[in-house]
Amino acid sequence: RAGANAEAILTRMHSRGKENDDAPKPTTRCFNAVLLAYANGKQKGGGKRALELLRFMESLHSEDYVDCQPDSYTFNIVMKALTNSKETGAAQKANQLLRRMERSNDKGSTLQPDIFSYNIVLDAFSRIGDAESAEKLLQQMYDRSERGSIAKPNAHSYTAVLTAWARNGDGKAVATTRAEELFNNFERKYAAGETDVQADTSVYNALINVWAKSGERKALYRVTQILSTMEELGLQGGDESVAPNSRTYCAVLDCIARSRNFKAYNKALEVIKRMEDFYAEGHESVRPCARAYSIVISTIARSRKRDKAVKAQEMLRRMESEYVKGNVAARPTVYSYNGVLNAAAFTSGDERDQEEAFRVACLTFDELRISEYLQPTHVSYGTFLKSIRKLMPDSEIREKLVTSVFRRCCKEGLVGEMVLREMKALSSPDFYQSLMTGYDTKLGIPPKSFSANVVERDYDWRE
């Protein structure tokens, strides 16, 4: 509530200033400080309140409060508050403020939009995936710069537009086409001597994200091609401005995982190995992180390899080894463990393969349960129960294991939809009801305490 608290102080200052001519009165700097608190905060309605403060500021200036005139920084902060608020229509409102700045400047006012003004609005369009509006604004920046505007598009501007295309839901084929055209235009301008528009790591990452989210068949080839270019220019060629970072590799690995290509398994292992090797050579920007390893584990789990549970476990061990060696970014997360459990649960093959997969599932679940810094989630329990159902033959031993796991799950308040679904598939109605004996249930629905620590959407049975 930093914004509201700062505004309360501003309101008191204004009230005292009206009552006492000698008391300090709010100035542009005071208003900007309050607006900045709203822009940087996460208070609900912060964007709307910042806009109202701007109007109040303008009304005070019209009443001869000469030190309360909004400046370019004021407008930038309000637009930033709108962008960060994620309120409906925020991008359009920010764009309207930008238009006001342009009109005022065209009439000779000192209220001139700068590169930050335009990039803030581009970010606003980017957040909602309004790629067409973002691209239109980018062109307007070029048009105005030719007429003397100081705001000429830079790498951030292009990154925002490319990100808008990545988030655009109207057509992925259109998104990749437009993204490539934008990128090529950017490169042509640089080649023509416009050195202030050089593509950097953020631009390359944004282009990779467009392809990664497109689902197109050639996405896998294109993102690995872009990564190779960045490695060649940045890591091997010494141009740090285009060197890939951990985010680059995660985006590429995410594309590989989404591709469902038969080459995905080997490609993912190849990319994570390159990441590890470059980091070992001293390139800190490509430090292998938990997200990268977790995506690789997920890719392994989706493969058709008969030994994928073992391979996923080996990748988890590599994470742990990196973490022990001092790479804190590689510390395994619950998603890493859940990925290994998932690989085990979906293992096919002969009896020996399934026995090995079940051994991996049991060991992984136990390690997660006794971890010093992690704890199972409802997905962990659900996936482990799925492993029991698919890999362990029906027997009295299985029934005892299911009973033990489910009761522990209930005790920890992690009975989510997946757990219930697996329990119904694992056990007969009579067995399931026997587990509910002694608890206050209605129509077989577990009490709310059983799901107290579950975080998931559409959790209807808890309502």
Short mmCIF file of C-alpha atoms in Angstrom, two decimals:
data_model
loop_
_atom_site.label_atom_id
_atom_site.label_comp_id
_atom_site.label_asym_id
_atom_site.label_seq_id
_atom_site.Cartn_x
_atom_site.Cartn_y
_atom_site.Cartn_z
CA ARG A 1 0.00 0.00 0.00
CA ALA A 2 2.94 2.32 -0.61
CA GLY A 3 0.96 4.34 -3.14
CA ALA A 4 -2.02 4.91 -0.84
CA ASN A 5 0.24 5.81 2.09
CA ALA A 6 2.22 8.30 -0.01
CA GLU A 7 -1.01 9.80 -1.32
CA ALA A 8 -2.30 10.26 2.24
CA ILE A 9 0.79 12.36 3.05
CA LEU A 10 0.29 14.37 -0.14
CA THR A 11 -3.36 14.99 0.78
CA ARG A 12 -2.39 16.28 4.22
CA MET A 13 0.18 18.58 2.66
CA HIS A 14 -2.43 19.97 0.27
CA SER A 15 -4.99 20.51 3.07
CA ARG A 16 -2.50 22.34 5.29
CA GLY A 17 -1.35 24.41 2.35
CA LYS A 18 -4.91 25.61 1.77
CA GLU A 19 -5.33 26.52 5.43
CA ASN A 20 -1.94 28.21 5.86
CA ASP A 21 -0.24 30.19 3.13
CA ASP A 22 3.14 29.66 4.81
CA ALA A 23 2.82 25.87 4.85
CA PRO A 24 4.57 23.88 2.10
CA LYS A 25 2.37 23.05 -0.88
CA PRO A 26 2.52 20.03 -3.19
CA THR A 27 4.83 20.37 -6.17
CA THR A 28 5.37 18.40 -9.35
CA ARG A 29 8.15 16.53 -7.59
CA CYS A 30 5.80 15.54 -4.72
CA PHE A 31 3.16 14.25 -7.12
CA ASN A 32 5.76 12.32 -9.12
CA ALA A 33 6.96 10.59 -5.95
CA VAL A 34 3.42 9.44 -5.13
CA LEU A 35 2.79 8.35 -8.72
CA LEU A 36 6.03 6.38 -8.69
CA ALA A 37 4.85 4.52 -5.59
CA TYR A 38 1.71 3.50 -7.47
CA ALA A 39 3.73 2.53 -10.56
CA ASN A 40 6.12 0.33 -8.59
CA GLY A 41 3.50 -1.13 -6.27
CA LYS A 42 1.01 -3.92 -6.81
CA GLN A 43 -1.98 -2.22 -5.26
CA LYS A 44 -5.26 -3.08 -6.95
CA GLY A 45 -6.55 -0.12 -8.91
CA GLY A 46 -3.15 1.58 -8.86
CA GLY A 47 -3.33 2.53 -12.53
CA LYS A 48 -6.75 4.09 -12.20
CA ARG A 49 -5.69 6.02 -9.11
CA ALA A 50 -2.55 7.32 -10.84
CA LEU A 51 -4.70 8.60 -13.69
CA GLU A 52 -7.01 10.37 -11.21
CA LEU A 53 -4.01 11.96 -9.51
CA LEU A 54 -2.81 13.28 -12.86
CA ARG A 55 -6.18 14.92 -13.44
CA PHE A 56 -6.11 16.40 -9.93
CA MET A 57 -2.61 17.69 -10.58
CA GLU A 58 -3.77 19.35 -13.80
CA SER A 59 -6.74 20.94 -12.06
CA LEU A 60 -4.46 22.39 -9.37
CA HIS A 61 -2.17 23.83 -12.04
CA SER A 62 -5.17 25.46 -13.72
CA GLU A 63 -5.95 27.07 -10.34
CA ASP A 64 -2.56 28.83 -10.35
CA TYR A 65 -0.58 26.20 -8.47
CA VAL A 66 2.38 27.04 -10.70
CA ASP A 67 4.63 24.36 -9.18
CA CYS A 68 2.19 21.56 -9.97
CA GLN A 69 2.52 21.36 -13.73
CA PRO A 70 2.77 17.76 -15.01
CA ASP A 71 5.98 17.14 -16.95
CA SER A 72 7.11 14.35 -19.26
CA TYR A 73 8.27 12.31 -16.28
CA THR A 74 4.81 12.63 -14.73
CA PHE A 75 3.14 11.23 -17.83
CA ASN A 76 5.71 8.44 -18.07
CA ILE A 77 5.05 7.36 -14.49
CA VAL A 78 1.27 7.37 -14.98
CA MET A 79 1.63 5.31 -18.15
CA LYS A 80 3.91 2.93 -16.26
CA ALA A 81 1.36 2.63 -13.45
CA LEU A 82 -1.33 1.79 -16.01
CA THR A 83 0.93 -0.77 -17.69
CA ASN A 84 1.81 -2.49 -14.42
CA SER A 85 -1.77 -2.46 -13.15
CA LYS A 86 -3.00 -5.03 -15.71
CA GLU A 87 -6.38 -3.30 -15.53
CA THR A 88 -8.83 -3.67 -18.40
CA GLY A 89 -8.17 -1.04 -21.04
CA ALA A 90 -4.89 0.04 -19.41
CA ALA A 91 -2.89 -0.17 -22.64
CA GLN A 92 -5.39 1.98 -24.51
CA LYS A 93 -5.41 4.57 -21.73
CA ALA A 94 -1.61 4.69 -21.70
CA ASN A 95 -1.66 5.15 -25.46
CA GLN A 96 -4.15 8.04 -25.12
CA LEU A 97 -1.79 9.79 -22.71
CA LEU A 98 1.04 9.33 -25.21
CA ARG A 99 -1.13 10.88 -27.92
CA ARG A 100 -1.78 13.84 -25.63
CA MET A 101 1.96 14.32 -25.15
CA GLU A 102 2.50 14.25 -28.92
CA ARG A 103 -0.25 16.79 -29.58
CA SER A 104 1.06 19.11 -26.88
CA ASN A 105 4.58 18.89 -28.27
CA ASP A 106 3.33 19.54 -31.81
CA LYS A 107 1.79 22.77 -30.50
CA GLY A 108 5.11 23.90 -29.06
CA SER A 109 4.80 22.59 -25.51
CA THR A 110 7.83 21.28 -23.63
CA LEU A 111 5.83 18.14 -22.86
CA GLN A 112 7.79 15.93 -25.23
CA PRO A 113 7.50 12.13 -25.27
CA ASP A 114 10.89 10.43 -25.10
CA ILE A 115 12.00 6.86 -25.83
CA PHE A 116 10.80 5.76 -22.38
CA SER A 117 7.31 7.11 -23.10
CA TYR A 118 6.97 5.03 -26.26
CA ASN A 119 8.57 1.91 -24.79
CA ILE A 120 6.22 2.00 -21.80
CA VAL A 121 3.20 1.96 -24.13
CA LEU A 122 4.81 -0.73 -26.29
CA ASP A 123 5.24 -2.80 -23.13
CA ALA A 124 1.55 -2.24 -22.35
CA PHE A 125 0.51 -3.56 -25.77
CA SER A 126 3.00 -6.41 -25.39
CA ARG A 127 1.45 -7.55 -22.11
CA ILE A 128 -1.96 -8.07 -23.71
CA GLY A 129 -0.61 -9.49 -26.98
CA ASP A 130 -1.88 -6.56 -29.07
CA ALA A 131 0.81 -6.97 -31.70
CA GLU A 132 -0.89 -4.91 -34.40
CA SER A 133 -1.17 -1.85 -32.15
CA ALA A 134 2.43 -2.32 -31.01
CA GLU A 135 3.71 -2.56 -34.56
CA LYS A 136 1.67 0.48 -35.60
CA LEU A 137 3.18 2.48 -32.74
CA LEU A 138 6.68 1.33 -33.74
CA GLN A 139 6.11 2.72 -37.22
CA GLN A 140 4.79 5.97 -35.75
CA MET A 141 8.04 6.29 -33.80
CA TYR A 142 10.01 6.09 -37.03
CA ASP A 143 7.69 8.58 -38.75
CA ARG A 144 8.03 11.12 -35.93
CA SER A 145 11.79 10.61 -35.64
CA GLU A 146 12.10 11.62 -39.29
CA ARG A 147 10.33 14.87 -38.35
CA GLY A 148 12.76 15.56 -35.51
CA SER A 149 11.44 13.50 -32.57
CA ILE A 150 14.08 12.39 -30.08
CA ALA A 151 12.32 9.04 -29.61
CA LYS A 152 13.81 6.66 -32.15
CA PRO A 153 13.12 2.91 -31.73
CA ASN A 154 15.81 0.92 -29.96
CA ALA A 155 16.33 -2.73 -29.03
CA HIS A 156 13.75 -2.50 -26.22
CA SER A 157 11.16 -1.24 -28.69
CA TYR A 158 11.66 -4.21 -31.00
CA THR A 159 11.73 -6.64 -28.09
CA ALA A 160 8.34 -5.37 -26.94
CA VAL A 161 6.78 -5.74 -30.39
CA LEU A 162 8.22 -9.23 -30.88
CA THR A 163 6.94 -10.23 -27.43
CA ALA A 164 3.51 -8.93 -28.41
CA TRP A 165 3.56 -11.27 -31.40
CA ALA A 166 4.63 -14.15 -29.14
CA ARG A 167 1.55 -13.49 -26.97
CA ASN A 168 -0.81 -12.82 -29.85
CA GLY A 169 -3.49 -15.48 -30.19
CA ASP A 170 -4.90 -14.61 -33.61
CA GLY A 171 -2.62 -16.80 -35.70
CA LYS A 172 0.77 -18.32 -34.94
CA ALA A 173 1.79 -18.56 -38.60
CA VAL A 174 1.14 -14.84 -38.98
CA ALA A 175 3.12 -14.19 -35.78
CA THR A 176 6.27 -15.96 -36.98
CA THR A 177 6.07 -14.30 -40.41
CA ARG A 178 5.69 -10.81 -38.95
CA ALA A 179 8.36 -11.48 -36.30
CA GLU A 180 10.88 -12.54 -38.95
CA GLU A 181 10.04 -9.48 -41.06
CA LEU A 182 10.55 -7.20 -38.07
CA PHE A 183 13.84 -8.86 -37.17
CA ASN A 184 15.13 -8.67 -40.75
CA ASN A 185 14.11 -5.00 -40.92
CA PHE A 186 16.04 -4.40 -37.71
CA GLU A 187 19.13 -6.11 -39.14
CA ARG A 188 18.89 -4.17 -42.43
CA LYS A 189 18.79 -0.85 -40.58
CA TYR A 190 21.90 -1.77 -38.64
CA ALA A 191 23.69 -2.87 -41.80
CA ALA A 192 22.74 0.46 -43.39
CA GLY A 193 24.57 2.34 -40.67
CA GLU A 194 21.90 2.87 -38.02
CA THR A 195 24.08 1.52 -35.23
CA ASP A 196 21.66 2.59 -32.50
CA VAL A 197 19.27 -0.17 -33.58
CA GLN A 198 21.54 -3.17 -33.13
CA ALA A 199 19.81 -6.42 -32.15
CA ASP A 200 20.85 -7.57 -28.70
CA THR A 201 20.22 -10.63 -26.57
CA SER A 202 16.71 -9.48 -25.60
CA VAL A 203 15.71 -9.12 -29.27
CA TYR A 204 17.03 -12.59 -30.14
CA ASN A 205 15.27 -14.05 -27.08
CA ALA A 206 11.98 -12.43 -28.09
CA LEU A 207 12.28 -13.89 -31.61
CA ILE A 208 12.97 -17.33 -30.13
CA ASN A 209 9.87 -17.00 -27.94
CA VAL A 210 7.68 -16.23 -30.95
CA TRP A 211 8.82 -19.45 -32.61
CA ALA A 212 8.71 -21.44 -29.37
CA LYS A 213 5.05 -20.59 -28.82
CA SER A 214 4.02 -20.93 -32.47
CA GLY A 215 3.74 -24.70 -32.60
CA GLU A 216 4.97 -24.63 -36.20
CA ARG A 217 6.79 -27.67 -37.50
CA LYS A 218 9.93 -25.75 -38.40
CA ALA A 219 10.09 -24.00 -35.02
CA LEU A 220 12.59 -26.53 -33.65
CA TYR A 221 14.97 -25.96 -36.56
CA ARG A 222 14.64 -22.16 -36.42
CA VAL A 223 15.22 -21.72 -32.66
CA THR A 224 18.28 -23.97 -32.65
CA GLN A 225 19.58 -22.01 -35.64
CA ILE A 226 19.14 -18.72 -33.75
CA LEU A 227 20.82 -20.18 -30.67
CA SER A 228 23.81 -21.32 -32.75
CA THR A 229 24.14 -17.79 -34.18
CA MET A 230 24.09 -16.28 -30.69
CA GLU A 231 26.67 -18.78 -29.45
CA GLU A 232 28.93 -18.13 -32.43
CA LEU A 233 28.73 -14.33 -32.22
CA GLY A 234 28.43 -13.92 -28.47
CA LEU A 235 30.19 -16.76 -26.68
CA GLN A 236 32.78 -17.70 -29.28
CA GLY A 237 33.08 -14.34 -31.06
CA GLY A 238 33.21 -12.18 -27.95
CA ASP A 239 30.23 -9.91 -28.72
CA GLU A 240 28.57 -9.86 -25.29
CA SER A 241 25.63 -7.78 -26.54
CA VAL A 242 24.23 -10.82 -28.38
CA ALA A 243 25.51 -13.58 -26.11
CA PRO A 244 22.82 -16.07 -25.07
CA ASN A 245 21.81 -16.23 -21.41
CA SER A 246 19.97 -18.75 -19.27
CA ARG A 247 16.65 -17.35 -20.48
CA THR A 248 17.71 -18.03 -24.09
CA TYR A 249 18.44 -21.69 -23.39
CA CYS A 250 15.20 -22.11 -21.42
CA ALA A 251 13.20 -20.70 -24.34
CA VAL A 252 14.94 -23.06 -26.78
CA LEU A 253 14.42 -26.04 -24.47
CA ASP A 254 10.77 -25.06 -24.05
CA CYS A 255 10.38 -25.06 -27.83
CA ILE A 256 11.98 -28.49 -28.01
CA ALA A 257 9.62 -29.80 -25.32
CA ARG A 258 6.56 -28.38 -27.10
CA SER A 259 7.59 -29.74 -30.50
CA ARG A 260 6.80 -33.40 -29.75
CA ASN A 261 9.36 -34.07 -32.46
CA PHE A 262 11.01 -37.49 -32.42
CA LYS A 263 14.34 -35.64 -32.22
CA ALA A 264 13.28 -33.72 -29.10
CA TYR A 265 14.90 -36.14 -26.64
CA ASN A 266 18.36 -35.95 -28.21
CA LYS A 267 18.07 -32.22 -28.96
CA ALA A 268 17.23 -31.41 -25.34
CA LEU A 269 20.23 -33.39 -24.07
CA GLU A 270 22.46 -31.69 -26.63
CA VAL A 271 21.33 -28.18 -25.66
CA ILE A 272 21.68 -28.69 -21.89
CA LYS A 273 25.16 -30.16 -22.48
CA ARG A 274 26.18 -27.09 -24.49
CA MET A 275 24.85 -24.90 -21.70
CA GLU A 276 26.90 -26.80 -19.11
CA ASP A 277 30.04 -26.72 -21.26
CA PHE A 278 29.88 -22.96 -21.93
CA TYR A 279 29.29 -22.32 -18.24
CA ALA A 280 32.30 -24.50 -17.37
CA GLU A 281 34.37 -22.34 -19.73
CA GLY A 282 33.53 -19.29 -17.64
CA HIS A 283 30.45 -17.85 -19.38
CA GLU A 284 28.38 -16.82 -16.34
CA SER A 285 25.42 -15.66 -18.45
CA VAL A 286 24.58 -19.26 -19.41
CA ARG A 287 24.60 -20.65 -15.87
CA PRO A 288 22.45 -23.82 -15.97
CA CYS A 289 19.32 -23.21 -13.90
CA ALA A 290 16.62 -25.37 -12.34
CA ARG A 291 14.10 -24.36 -15.00
CA ALA A 292 16.38 -25.53 -17.82
CA TYR A 293 17.00 -28.90 -16.17
CA SER A 294 13.30 -29.30 -15.33
CA ILE A 295 12.31 -28.70 -18.97
CA VAL A 296 14.81 -31.36 -20.06
CA ILE A 297 13.35 -33.79 -17.52
CA SER A 298 9.88 -33.02 -18.86
CA THR A 299 11.09 -33.67 -22.41
CA ILE A 300 12.58 -37.00 -21.33
CA ALA A 301 9.28 -37.90 -19.66
CA ARG A 302 7.40 -37.24 -22.92
CA SER A 303 9.71 -39.45 -24.95
CA ARG A 304 9.06 -43.06 -25.86
CA LYS A 305 12.31 -44.31 -24.36
CA ARG A 306 11.83 -47.47 -22.33
CA ASP A 307 14.42 -46.28 -19.79
CA LYS A 308 13.14 -42.71 -19.56
CA ALA A 309 12.55 -42.93 -15.80
CA VAL A 310 16.23 -43.77 -15.25
CA LYS A 311 17.33 -41.03 -17.68
CA ALA A 312 15.12 -38.47 -15.94
CA GLN A 313 16.58 -39.50 -12.59
CA GLU A 314 20.09 -39.10 -14.02
CA MET A 315 19.23 -35.55 -15.09
CA LEU A 316 17.99 -34.84 -11.57
CA ARG A 317 21.34 -36.11 -10.26
CA ARG A 318 23.14 -33.73 -12.63
CA MET A 319 21.11 -30.86 -11.17
CA GLU A 320 22.04 -31.90 -7.66
CA SER A 321 25.70 -32.17 -8.64
CA GLU A 322 25.68 -28.65 -10.12
CA TYR A 323 24.02 -27.34 -6.96
CA VAL A 324 26.54 -29.06 -4.68
CA LYS A 325 29.40 -27.59 -6.73
CA GLY A 326 28.12 -24.09 -5.96
CA ASN A 327 25.63 -23.32 -8.72
CA VAL A 328 22.71 -22.20 -6.53
CA ALA A 329 20.55 -21.58 -9.62
CA ALA A 330 20.53 -25.33 -10.29
CA ARG A 331 18.95 -26.33 -6.98
CA PRO A 332 16.21 -28.86 -7.81
CA THR A 333 12.60 -27.75 -7.41
CA VAL A 334 9.46 -29.74 -6.75
CA TYR A 335 8.78 -29.52 -10.52
CA SER A 336 12.05 -31.36 -11.15
CA TYR A 337 11.01 -34.21 -8.86
CA ASN A 338 7.48 -34.28 -10.28
CA GLY A 339 8.99 -34.58 -13.76
CA VAL A 340 10.92 -37.70 -12.75
CA LEU A 341 7.77 -39.16 -11.17
CA ASN A 342 5.91 -38.44 -14.39
CA ALA A 343 8.59 -40.19 -16.45
CA ALA A 344 8.20 -43.26 -14.25
CA ALA A 345 4.39 -43.20 -14.35
CA PHE A 346 4.33 -43.26 -18.15
CA THR A 347 7.03 -45.86 -18.68
CA SER A 348 6.08 -48.64 -21.06
CA GLY A 349 8.08 -51.72 -21.94
CA ASP A 350 8.48 -55.13 -20.40
CA GLU A 351 8.18 -56.16 -16.76
CA ARG A 352 11.82 -55.37 -16.05
CA ASP A 353 11.48 -51.84 -17.45
CA GLN A 354 8.42 -51.19 -15.32
CA GLU A 355 10.04 -52.59 -12.19
CA GLU A 356 13.00 -50.24 -12.69
CA ALA A 357 10.64 -47.31 -13.31
CA PHE A 358 8.75 -48.10 -10.10
CA ARG A 359 12.01 -48.24 -8.18
CA VAL A 360 12.85 -44.77 -9.52
CA ALA A 361 9.39 -43.48 -8.57
CA CYS A 362 9.65 -44.77 -4.98
CA LEU A 363 13.17 -43.42 -4.49
CA THR A 364 12.28 -40.02 -6.00
CA PHE A 365 9.13 -39.63 -3.91
CA ASP A 366 10.98 -40.55 -0.72
CA GLU A 367 13.78 -38.08 -1.49
CA LEU A 368 11.24 -35.33 -2.06
CA ARG A 369 9.38 -36.17 1.12
CA ILE A 370 12.50 -35.98 3.32
CA SER A 371 14.08 -33.04 1.50
CA GLU A 372 15.37 -30.23 3.71
CA TYR A 373 14.13 -27.47 1.39
CA LEU A 374 11.25 -29.00 -0.58
CA GLN A 375 7.98 -30.73 0.15
CA PRO A 376 5.56 -32.70 -2.03
CA THR A 377 2.56 -31.01 -3.66
CA HIS A 378 -0.79 -32.50 -4.60
CA VAL A 379 0.73 -33.17 -8.04
CA SER A 380 3.57 -35.13 -6.43
CA TYR A 381 1.12 -37.35 -4.57
CA GLY A 382 -1.14 -37.73 -7.59
CA THR A 383 1.73 -38.68 -9.89
CA PHE A 384 3.17 -41.15 -7.40
CA LEU A 385 -0.26 -42.78 -7.03
CA LYS A 386 -0.42 -42.97 -10.83
CA SER A 387 2.97 -44.73 -10.79
CA ILE A 388 1.60 -47.26 -8.28
CA ARG A 389 -1.50 -47.84 -10.41
CA LYS A 390 0.38 -48.31 -13.69
CA LEU A 391 3.53 -50.07 -12.52
CA MET A 392 2.58 -52.19 -9.50
CA PRO A 393 0.40 -55.30 -9.86
CA ASP A 394 -2.77 -55.49 -7.81
CA SER A 395 -1.97 -57.13 -4.48
CA GLU A 396 -2.32 -56.78 -0.73
CA ILE A 397 1.09 -55.01 -0.66
CA ARG A 398 -0.14 -52.44 -3.19
CA GLU A 399 -3.29 -51.87 -1.13
CA LYS A 400 -1.21 -51.22 2.00
CA LEU A 401 1.08 -48.82 0.11
CA VAL A 402 -1.89 -46.92 -1.33
CA THR A 403 -3.43 -46.68 2.13
CA SER A 404 -0.21 -45.32 3.63
CA VAL A 405 0.35 -42.77 0.84
CA PHE A 406 -3.25 -41.54 0.83
CA ARG A 407 -3.42 -41.12 4.61
CA ARG A 408 -0.18 -39.14 4.59
CA CYS A 409 -1.60 -37.04 1.77
CA CYS A 410 -4.75 -36.35 3.79
CA LYS A 411 -2.71 -35.43 6.85
CA GLU A 412 -0.69 -32.92 4.81
CA GLY A 413 -3.82 -31.38 3.29
CA LEU A 414 -2.83 -32.23 -0.28
CA VAL A 415 -5.80 -34.19 -1.57
CA GLY A 416 -6.35 -32.47 -4.89
CA GLU A 417 -8.38 -33.45 -7.93
CA MET A 418 -5.57 -35.56 -9.35
CA VAL A 419 -5.20 -37.49 -6.10
CA LEU A 420 -8.96 -38.19 -5.99
CA ARG A 421 -8.96 -39.26 -9.63
CA GLU A 422 -6.10 -41.68 -9.06
CA MET A 423 -7.67 -43.06 -5.89
CA LYS A 424 -10.89 -43.81 -7.73
CA ALA A 425 -8.94 -45.58 -10.47
CA LEU A 426 -6.80 -47.48 -7.94
CA SER A 427 -9.41 -48.74 -5.53
CA SER A 428 -12.90 -50.11 -5.31
CA PRO A 429 -15.68 -47.92 -3.84
CA ASP A 430 -15.69 -50.07 -0.68
CA PHE A 431 -11.92 -49.71 -0.21
CA TYR A 432 -12.10 -45.95 -0.78
CA GLN A 433 -14.95 -45.61 1.74
CA SER A 434 -12.96 -47.64 4.27
CA LEU A 435 -10.22 -45.01 4.07
CA MET A 436 -12.81 -42.35 4.89
CA THR A 437 -13.96 -44.13 8.03
CA GLY A 438 -13.75 -41.85 11.03
CA TYR A 439 -13.85 -38.65 8.99
CA ASP A 440 -16.77 -36.23 8.52
CA THR A 441 -17.61 -36.81 4.84
CA LYS A 442 -20.65 -36.03 2.73
CA LEU A 443 -21.45 -38.17 -0.31
CA GLY A 444 -17.92 -39.54 -0.21
CA ILE A 445 -16.36 -36.08 -0.54
CA PRO A 446 -13.34 -35.58 1.76
CA PRO A 447 -13.46 -32.84 4.39
CA LYS A 448 -11.93 -29.46 3.49
CA SER A 449 -8.97 -30.07 5.80
CA PHE A 450 -7.78 -32.76 3.37
CA SER A 451 -7.24 -30.11 0.69
CA ALA A 452 -6.18 -27.19 2.88
CA ASN A 453 -2.74 -26.90 1.26
CA VAL A 454 -3.77 -27.53 -2.33
CA VAL A 455 -3.27 -24.72 -4.82
CA GLU A 456 -5.05 -25.44 -8.09
CA ARG A 457 -7.76 -23.98 -10.27
CA ASP A 458 -11.34 -25.17 -10.67
CA TYR A 459 -11.30 -27.03 -7.41
CA ASP A 460 -15.05 -27.63 -7.53
CA TRP A 461 -15.39 -30.33 -4.88
CA ARG A 462 -14.05 -27.98 -2.22
CA GLU A 463 -16.72 -25.35 -2.78
#
